[in-house]
Amino acid sequence: MIKKLDNNLRGPSEHNVRDQIVEAAAEYFSRYGYEKTTVSDLAKSIGFSKAYIYKFFATKQAIGEVICSNTLSAILKAIDEAMVGSPTASERLRRMFKAVVEASSQLFFEDRKLYDIAASAAGEQWQSCTLYQEQIKKIILEIVHAGRESGEFERKTPIDETVNAIYLVIQPYGNPLLLQHNLHLAEHAPMILSNLILRSLSP
Amino acid sequence: MIKKLDNNLRGPSEHNVRDQIVEAAAEYFSRYGYEKTTVSDLAKSIGFSKAYIYKFFATKQAIGEVICSNTLSAILKAIDEAMVGSPTASERLRRMFKAVVEASSQLFFEDRKLYDIAASAAGEQWQSCTLYQEQIKKIILEIVHAGRESGEFERKTPIDETVNAIYLVIQPYGNPLLLQHNLHLAEHAPMILSNLILRSLSP
């Protein structure tokens, strides 16, 4: 059962109501799928009127965006945590790639229904998705930059090309639309692809 | 209109009838989709009895396998032709990658409905598909081997790992299930990924 939200909101600020709607919607979508659910279904299940939900979110996608953004933030956090204490840029790259695959597999596929939102977001290039892709490229850029500074990596190739190429190698394991067909490789691929990338970076 | 086959087969051998069924089925599938079509639909459209088709093919998939195998052979032929006259192993690798993407995009997506068979084949790992993947790996192995012999490529990494890694970089642009989400990259990605692979191969 989806937990009904307390309709007699005395204390909570509008900010809290938004959070409550998002939390209830995430649970509902992950159970019944994002595409098939309407705002009416959602309103009914959490005990709010449709109009009340529309006070906080203009569209279903707006709710989906927040859920998606939270999920992608969790992946970015997992990547950050995985990289803490890496002694070299090479090691940071390895840990980053591994964390992308592990966190994405877990968050998109452990509960298959959350895949639904992620797939819509990736397919329709929602803003949360575009921002996430930029963040990943930024992390790659920082790693390549650090490795070039320390002399670990070659400096001849234009850095944008290097970053783009690495991003393209990683994205089939981060984009849920591609990852769904690559889950059987999720164990093995990050290691041998990290090795290939690192050979390509050697000075 | 699907062209009806000549039902009064006087001259043609059984081999020719098989070919005629495959040809008509390819046209039918590419128009109406593979998944939705039954052998009955197919039989009706080409003017044979269902029983007569079953004389030649045990299942719909058996017909699909031949169509798929023909398509994949066409891609392998395009790759071979693209590589003819390459002066170096590096150049062969570039041409191979480009040909995989171009031929796959054309054959799977130019007529969207043929994607249907290719997707079933890739998703269910039909035999034609597995054989194709082995052929691609064999081509990569030959290129890497030649490049190592000529001194173009490094020899330290176990050759199987090198071949597997290159295969993993290429497959998002050859496997139709992945390629459908990468078509917007089909122009740009093969070049910058070939550059990355070749940097990784440098001695």
Coordinates of C-alpha atoms in Angstrom, one line a residue:
Chain A
M1 CA 0.0 0.0 0.0
I2 CA 1.1 3.5 -0.8
K3 CA 1.2 5.5 2.4
K4 CA -1.4 8.3 2.3
L5 CA 0.0 11.7 3.1
D6 CA -1.5 13.7 6.0
N7 CA -4.0 15.9 4.3
N8 CA -4.5 18.2 7.2
L9 CA -1.2 20.1 6.8
R10 CA -0.8 22.3 9.8
G11 CA 2.9 22.6 10.3
P12 CA 4.7 21.8 7.1
S13 CA 5.9 24.4 4.7
E14 CA 5.2 24.2 1.0
H15 CA 8.7 22.9 0.6
N16 CA 7.8 19.9 2.7
V17 CA 4.6 19.2 0.8
R18 CA 6.6 19.2 -2.4
D19 CA 9.0 16.6 -0.8
Q20 CA 6.1 14.5 0.3
I21 CA 4.5 14.5 -3.2
V22 CA 7.9 13.5 -4.7
E23 CA 8.4 10.8 -2.2
A24 CA 5.0 9.3 -2.7
A25 CA 5.2 9.6 -6.5
A26 CA 8.6 7.9 -6.5
E27 CA 7.1 5.0 -4.6
Y28 CA 4.0 4.9 -6.9
F29 CA 6.0 5.1 -10.1
S30 CA 8.4 2.5 -9.0
R31 CA 5.5 0.2 -8.3
Y32 CA 3.2 0.9 -11.3
G33 CA 5.5 2.5 -13.9
Y34 CA 5.9 6.1 -14.9
E35 CA 4.5 6.1 -18.4
K36 CA 1.2 4.5 -17.5
T37 CA 0.5 6.6 -14.4
T38 CA -1.5 9.8 -14.7
V39 CA -1.6 12.7 -12.2
S40 CA -5.1 11.6 -11.3
D41 CA -3.9 8.1 -10.4
L42 CA -1.2 9.7 -8.3
A43 CA -3.5 12.1 -6.6
K44 CA -5.9 9.4 -5.7
S45 CA -3.3 7.1 -4.3
I46 CA -1.7 9.8 -2.0
G47 CA -5.0 11.3 -0.9
F48 CA -4.6 14.8 -2.4
S49 CA -6.8 16.4 -5.0
K50 CA -5.4 16.7 -8.5
A51 CA -5.7 20.5 -8.3
Y52 CA -3.6 20.5 -5.1
I53 CA -0.8 18.5 -6.8
Y54 CA -0.9 20.9 -9.7
K55 CA -0.4 23.8 -7.2
F56 CA 3.1 22.3 -6.8
F57 CA 3.9 20.7 -10.1
A58 CA 2.8 21.9 -13.5
T59 CA 3.0 18.5 -15.1
K60 CA 3.7 14.9 -14.4
Q61 CA 7.1 15.3 -16.0
A62 CA 7.9 18.0 -13.5
I63 CA 7.5 15.4 -10.7
G64 CA 9.5 12.9 -12.8
E65 CA 12.3 15.5 -13.2
V66 CA 12.7 15.8 -9.4
I67 CA 12.8 12.0 -9.0
C68 CA 15.2 11.7 -11.8
S69 CA 17.3 14.5 -10.5
N70 CA 17.5 12.9 -7.1
T71 CA 18.5 9.5 -8.6
L72 CA 21.2 11.1 -10.7
S73 CA 22.4 13.0 -7.7
A74 CA 22.7 9.8 -5.8
I75 CA 24.8 8.3 -8.7
L76 CA 27.1 11.4 -8.7
K77 CA 27.5 11.1 -4.9
A78 CA 28.4 7.4 -5.2
I79 CA 31.0 8.4 -7.8
D80 CA 32.5 11.1 -5.6
E81 CA 32.6 8.7 -2.6
A82 CA 34.3 6.0 -4.8
M83 CA 37.0 8.4 -5.9
V84 CA 37.9 9.6 -2.4
G85 CA 41.5 8.8 -1.5
S86 CA 42.5 7.6 -5.0
P87 CA 46.3 7.9 -5.1
T88 CA 46.5 8.6 -8.9
A89 CA 44.4 10.0 -11.8
S90 CA 44.4 6.5 -13.3
E91 CA 42.9 5.0 -10.2
R92 CA 40.3 7.8 -10.0
L93 CA 39.3 7.0 -13.6
R94 CA 38.9 3.3 -12.8
R95 CA 36.9 3.9 -9.7
M96 CA 34.7 6.5 -11.5
F97 CA 33.8 4.0 -14.3
K98 CA 33.1 1.2 -11.9
A99 CA 30.9 3.5 -9.7
V100 CA 28.9 4.7 -12.7
V101 CA 28.1 1.1 -13.7
E102 CA 27.3 -0.1 -10.2
A103 CA 25.2 2.8 -9.1
S104 CA 23.3 3.0 -12.4
S105 CA 22.6 -0.8 -12.4
Q106 CA 21.4 -0.6 -8.8
L107 CA 19.3 2.5 -9.1
F108 CA 17.7 1.9 -12.5
F109 CA 17.3 -1.8 -12.5
E110 CA 17.1 -3.1 -8.9
D111 CA 13.6 -2.0 -8.9
R112 CA 12.8 -2.4 -12.6
K113 CA 10.0 0.2 -12.6
L114 CA 12.3 3.1 -11.8
Y115 CA 13.9 2.3 -15.1
D116 CA 10.7 3.6 -16.7
I117 CA 11.4 7.2 -15.5
A118 CA 15.1 7.0 -16.3
A119 CA 14.3 5.7 -19.8
S120 CA 11.9 8.6 -20.5
A121 CA 14.4 11.1 -19.1
A122 CA 17.2 9.7 -21.3
G123 CA 15.1 9.2 -24.4
E124 CA 13.6 12.7 -24.2
Q125 CA 16.7 14.4 -22.9
W126 CA 15.1 15.9 -19.8
Q127 CA 17.0 18.7 -18.2
S128 CA 18.1 16.6 -15.2
C129 CA 19.6 14.2 -17.7
T130 CA 21.5 16.8 -19.7
L131 CA 22.9 18.3 -16.4
Y132 CA 24.0 14.8 -15.3
Q133 CA 25.8 14.2 -18.6
E134 CA 27.6 17.5 -18.2
Q135 CA 28.6 16.6 -14.7
I136 CA 30.0 13.3 -15.8
K137 CA 32.0 15.1 -18.5
K138 CA 33.2 17.6 -15.9
I139 CA 34.5 14.7 -13.7
I140 CA 36.3 13.1 -16.7
L141 CA 37.8 16.5 -17.6
E142 CA 39.1 17.0 -14.0
I143 CA 40.6 13.5 -14.0
V144 CA 42.3 14.0 -17.4
H145 CA 43.5 17.4 -16.4
A146 CA 45.0 16.1 -13.1
G147 CA 46.7 13.2 -15.0
R148 CA 48.2 15.6 -17.5
E149 CA 49.4 17.9 -14.8
S150 CA 51.1 15.0 -12.9
G151 CA 52.6 13.6 -16.0
E152 CA 50.6 10.4 -15.8
F153 CA 48.7 11.1 -19.1
E154 CA 49.8 12.3 -22.6
R155 CA 49.2 15.9 -23.5
K156 CA 49.2 15.9 -27.3
T157 CA 45.6 15.1 -28.0
P158 CA 43.2 18.1 -27.7
I159 CA 41.7 17.6 -24.2
D160 CA 38.1 18.0 -25.4
E161 CA 38.6 15.1 -27.8
T162 CA 40.0 13.0 -25.1
V163 CA 37.2 13.8 -22.7
N164 CA 34.5 13.2 -25.4
A165 CA 36.0 9.9 -26.4
I166 CA 36.2 8.6 -22.8
Y167 CA 32.6 9.8 -22.3
L168 CA 31.5 7.8 -25.3
V169 CA 33.2 4.7 -24.0
I170 CA 31.5 5.0 -20.6
Q171 CA 28.0 6.1 -21.7
P172 CA 26.7 2.6 -22.8
Y173 CA 27.1 1.7 -19.1
G174 CA 25.5 4.8 -17.7
N175 CA 22.6 5.6 -20.0
P176 CA 19.8 3.3 -18.9
L177 CA 18.5 2.8 -22.5
L178 CA 21.9 1.3 -23.4
L179 CA 22.7 -0.2 -20.0
Q180 CA 19.6 -2.5 -20.1
H181 CA 21.3 -4.4 -22.9
N182 CA 24.7 -4.3 -21.3
L183 CA 23.9 -5.6 -17.8
H184 CA 25.5 -8.9 -18.6
L185 CA 28.7 -7.0 -19.2
A186 CA 28.5 -4.8 -16.1
E187 CA 30.9 -7.0 -14.1
H188 CA 33.6 -7.3 -16.7
A189 CA 33.5 -4.4 -19.1
P190 CA 34.4 -1.5 -16.8
M191 CA 37.8 -3.1 -16.1
I192 CA 38.9 -4.0 -19.6
L193 CA 37.5 -0.7 -21.0
S194 CA 39.3 1.3 -18.2
N195 CA 42.5 -0.6 -19.2
L196 CA 42.0 0.4 -22.8
I197 CA 41.3 4.1 -21.9
L198 CA 44.4 4.2 -19.7
R199 CA 46.6 2.7 -22.4
S200 CA 45.2 5.4 -24.7
L201 CA 46.2 8.1 -22.1
S202 CA 49.7 6.9 -21.5
P203 CA 52.3 9.5 -22.5
Chain B
M1 CA 1.5 -5.3 -52.7
I2 CA 3.6 -8.3 -51.9
K3 CA 4.3 -10.2 -55.1
K4 CA 2.6 -13.6 -55.0
L5 CA 5.0 -16.5 -55.7
D6 CA 4.3 -18.8 -58.6
N7 CA 2.5 -21.7 -57.0
N8 CA 2.8 -24.1 -60.0
L9 CA 6.4 -24.8 -59.4
R10 CA 7.5 -26.9 -62.4
G11 CA 11.1 -26.1 -62.8
P12 CA 12.6 -24.7 -59.6
S13 CA 14.4 -27.0 -57.1
E14 CA 13.6 -27.0 -53.4
H15 CA 16.5 -24.6 -53.0
N16 CA 14.8 -22.1 -55.2
V17 CA 11.6 -22.4 -53.3
R18 CA 13.4 -21.7 -50.0
D19 CA 14.9 -18.6 -51.6
Q20 CA 11.5 -17.4 -52.8
I21 CA 10.0 -17.8 -49.4
V22 CA 12.8 -15.9 -47.7
E23 CA 12.6 -13.1 -50.3
A24 CA 8.9 -12.7 -49.9
A25 CA 9.1 -13.0 -46.1
A26 CA 11.8 -10.3 -45.9
E27 CA 9.6 -8.0 -47.9
Y28 CA 6.6 -8.8 -45.7
F29 CA 8.4 -8.5 -42.4
S30 CA 10.0 -5.2 -43.5
R31 CA 6.6 -3.9 -44.3
Y32 CA 4.5 -5.3 -41.3
G33 CA 7.2 -6.1 -38.7
Y34 CA 8.6 -9.5 -37.7
E35 CA 7.2 -9.9 -34.2
K36 CA 3.5 -9.3 -35.1
T37 CA 3.5 -11.5 -38.2
T38 CA 2.5 -15.2 -38.0
V39 CA 3.4 -17.9 -40.5
S40 CA -0.3 -17.9 -41.5
D41 CA -0.1 -14.2 -42.4
L42 CA 3.0 -14.9 -44.4
A43 CA 1.6 -18.0 -46.2
K44 CA -1.6 -16.1 -47.1
S45 CA 0.4 -13.1 -48.4
I46 CA 2.6 -15.2 -50.7
G47 CA 0.0 -17.6 -51.8
F48 CA 1.4 -20.8 -50.3
S49 CA -0.3 -23.0 -47.8
K50 CA 1.0 -22.9 -44.2
A51 CA 1.8 -26.6 -44.5
Y52 CA 3.9 -26.0 -47.6
I53 CA 6.0 -23.3 -45.8
Y54 CA 6.5 -25.7 -42.9
K55 CA 7.9 -28.2 -45.4
F56 CA 10.9 -25.8 -45.8
F57 CA 11.1 -24.0 -42.4
A58 CA 10.2 -25.5 -39.0
T59 CA 9.4 -22.1 -37.4
K60 CA 9.0 -18.4 -38.2
Q61 CA 12.3 -17.9 -36.5
A62 CA 14.0 -20.2 -39.0
I63 CA 12.9 -17.9 -41.8
G64 CA 14.0 -14.9 -39.7
E65 CA 17.4 -16.5 -39.1
V66 CA 18.0 -16.7 -42.9
I67 CA 17.0 -13.1 -43.4
C68 CA 19.1 -12.0 -40.5
S69 CA 22.0 -14.1 -41.7
N70 CA 21.7 -12.5 -45.2
T71 CA 21.7 -9.0 -43.6
L72 CA 24.7 -9.7 -41.5
S73 CA 26.5 -11.2 -44.4
A74 CA 25.9 -8.0 -46.3
I75 CA 27.4 -6.0 -43.4
L76 CA 30.5 -8.3 -43.4
K77 CA 30.8 -7.8 -47.1
A78 CA 30.6 -4.0 -46.8
I79 CA 33.3 -4.2 -44.1
D80 CA 35.6 -6.4 -46.3
E81 CA 35.1 -4.0 -49.2
A82 CA 35.8 -1.0 -47.1
M83 CA 39.1 -2.4 -45.9
V84 CA 40.5 -3.4 -49.4
G85 CA 43.7 -1.5 -50.1
S86 CA 44.2 -0.1 -46.6
P87 CA 47.9 0.7 -46.4
T88 CA 48.2 0.1 -42.6
A89 CA 46.5 -1.8 -39.8
S90 CA 45.4 1.5 -38.3
E91 CA 43.7 2.5 -41.5
R92 CA 42.0 -0.9 -41.7
L93 CA 40.7 -0.4 -38.2
R94 CA 39.3 3.0 -39.0
R95 CA 37.6 1.8 -42.1
M96 CA 36.2 -1.3 -40.4
F97 CA 34.6 0.8 -37.6
K98 CA 33.1 3.3 -40.1
A99 CA 31.8 0.5 -42.3
V100 CA 30.1 -1.3 -39.3
V101 CA 28.3 1.8 -38.3
E102 CA 27.3 2.8 -41.9
A103 CA 26.2 -0.6 -43.0
S104 CA 24.3 -1.3 -39.8
S105 CA 22.5 2.1 -39.8
Q106 CA 21.5 1.5 -43.4
L107 CA 20.4 -2.1 -43.2
F108 CA 18.7 -2.0 -39.8
F109 CA 17.2 1.5 -39.8
E110 CA 16.7 2.7 -43.4
D111 CA 13.6 0.5 -43.5
R112 CA 12.7 0.7 -39.8
K113 CA 10.8 -2.6 -39.9
L114 CA 13.9 -4.7 -40.6
Y115 CA 15.1 -3.4 -37.2
D116 CA 12.4 -5.7 -35.8
I117 CA 14.1 -8.9 -36.9
A118 CA 17.6 -7.6 -36.0
A119 CA 16.3 -6.6 -32.5
S120 CA 14.8 -10.1 -31.9
A121 CA 18.0 -11.7 -33.2
A122 CA 20.3 -9.5 -31.0
G123 CA 18.0 -9.7 -27.9
E124 CA 17.6 -13.5 -28.1
Q125 CA 21.1 -14.2 -29.4
W126 CA 20.1 -16.1 -32.5
Q127 CA 22.8 -18.2 -34.0
S128 CA 23.2 -15.9 -37.0
C129 CA 23.9 -13.1 -34.5
T130 CA 26.5 -15.1 -32.5
L131 CA 28.3 -16.1 -35.6
Y132 CA 28.4 -12.5 -36.8
Q133 CA 29.8 -11.3 -33.4
E134 CA 32.5 -14.0 -33.8
Q135 CA 33.3 -12.8 -37.3
I136 CA 33.7 -9.2 -36.1
K137 CA 36.0 -10.3 -33.4
K138 CA 38.0 -12.3 -35.9
I139 CA 38.4 -9.3 -38.1
I140 CA 39.6 -7.2 -35.1
L141 CA 42.0 -10.0 -34.2
E142 CA 43.4 -10.0 -37.7
I143 CA 43.9 -6.3 -37.7
V144 CA 45.6 -6.2 -34.2
H145 CA 47.7 -9.2 -35.2
A146 CA 48.8 -7.5 -38.4
G147 CA 49.6 -4.2 -36.6
R148 CA 51.6 -6.1 -34.0
E149 CA 53.6 -7.9 -36.7
S150 CA 54.4 -4.7 -38.6
G151 CA 55.4 -2.9 -35.4
E152 CA 52.5 -0.4 -35.6
F153 CA 50.8 -1.6 -32.4
E154 CA 52.1 -2.4 -28.9
R155 CA 52.6 -6.1 -28.0
K156 CA 52.5 -6.1 -24.2
T157 CA 48.7 -6.4 -23.6
P158 CA 47.4 -9.9 -24.0
I159 CA 45.9 -10.0 -27.5
D160 CA 42.6 -11.4 -26.3
E161 CA 42.1 -8.5 -23.9
T162 CA 42.9 -6.0 -26.6
V163 CA 40.5 -7.6 -29.1
N164 CA 37.7 -7.8 -26.5
A165 CA 38.1 -4.2 -25.4
I166 CA 38.0 -3.0 -29.0
Y167 CA 34.9 -5.1 -29.6
L168 CA 33.2 -3.5 -26.6
V169 CA 34.0 0.0 -27.9
I170 CA 32.5 -0.9 -31.3
Q171 CA 29.4 -2.9 -30.3
P172 CA 27.2 0.0 -29.3
Y173 CA 27.4 1.0 -32.9
G174 CA 26.8 -2.5 -34.4
N175 CA 24.2 -4.0 -32.1
P176 CA 20.9 -2.7 -33.3
L177 CA 19.4 -2.6 -29.8
L178 CA 22.2 -0.1 -28.8
L179 CA 22.6 1.6 -32.2
Q180 CA 19.0 2.8 -32.2
H181 CA 19.9 5.1 -29.3
N182 CA 23.3 6.1 -30.8
L183 CA 22.2 7.0 -34.3
H184 CA 22.7 10.7 -33.6
L185 CA 26.4 9.8 -32.8
A186 CA 26.9 7.6 -35.9
E187 CA 28.6 10.4 -37.9
H188 CA 31.0 11.6 -35.2
A189 CA 31.7 8.7 -32.8
P190 CA 33.5 6.2 -35.0
M191 CA 36.2 8.8 -35.8
I192 CA 36.9 9.9 -32.2
L193 CA 36.6 6.4 -30.9
S194 CA 39.0 5.0 -33.6
N195 CA 41.4 7.7 -32.5
L196 CA 41.1 6.6 -28.9
I197 CA 41.6 2.9 -29.8
L198 CA 44.6 3.7 -32.0
R199 CA 46.2 5.8 -29.2
S200 CA 45.7 2.8 -26.9
L201 CA 47.4 0.5 -29.4
S202 CA 50.5 2.7 -29.9
P203 CA 53.7 1.0 -28.9

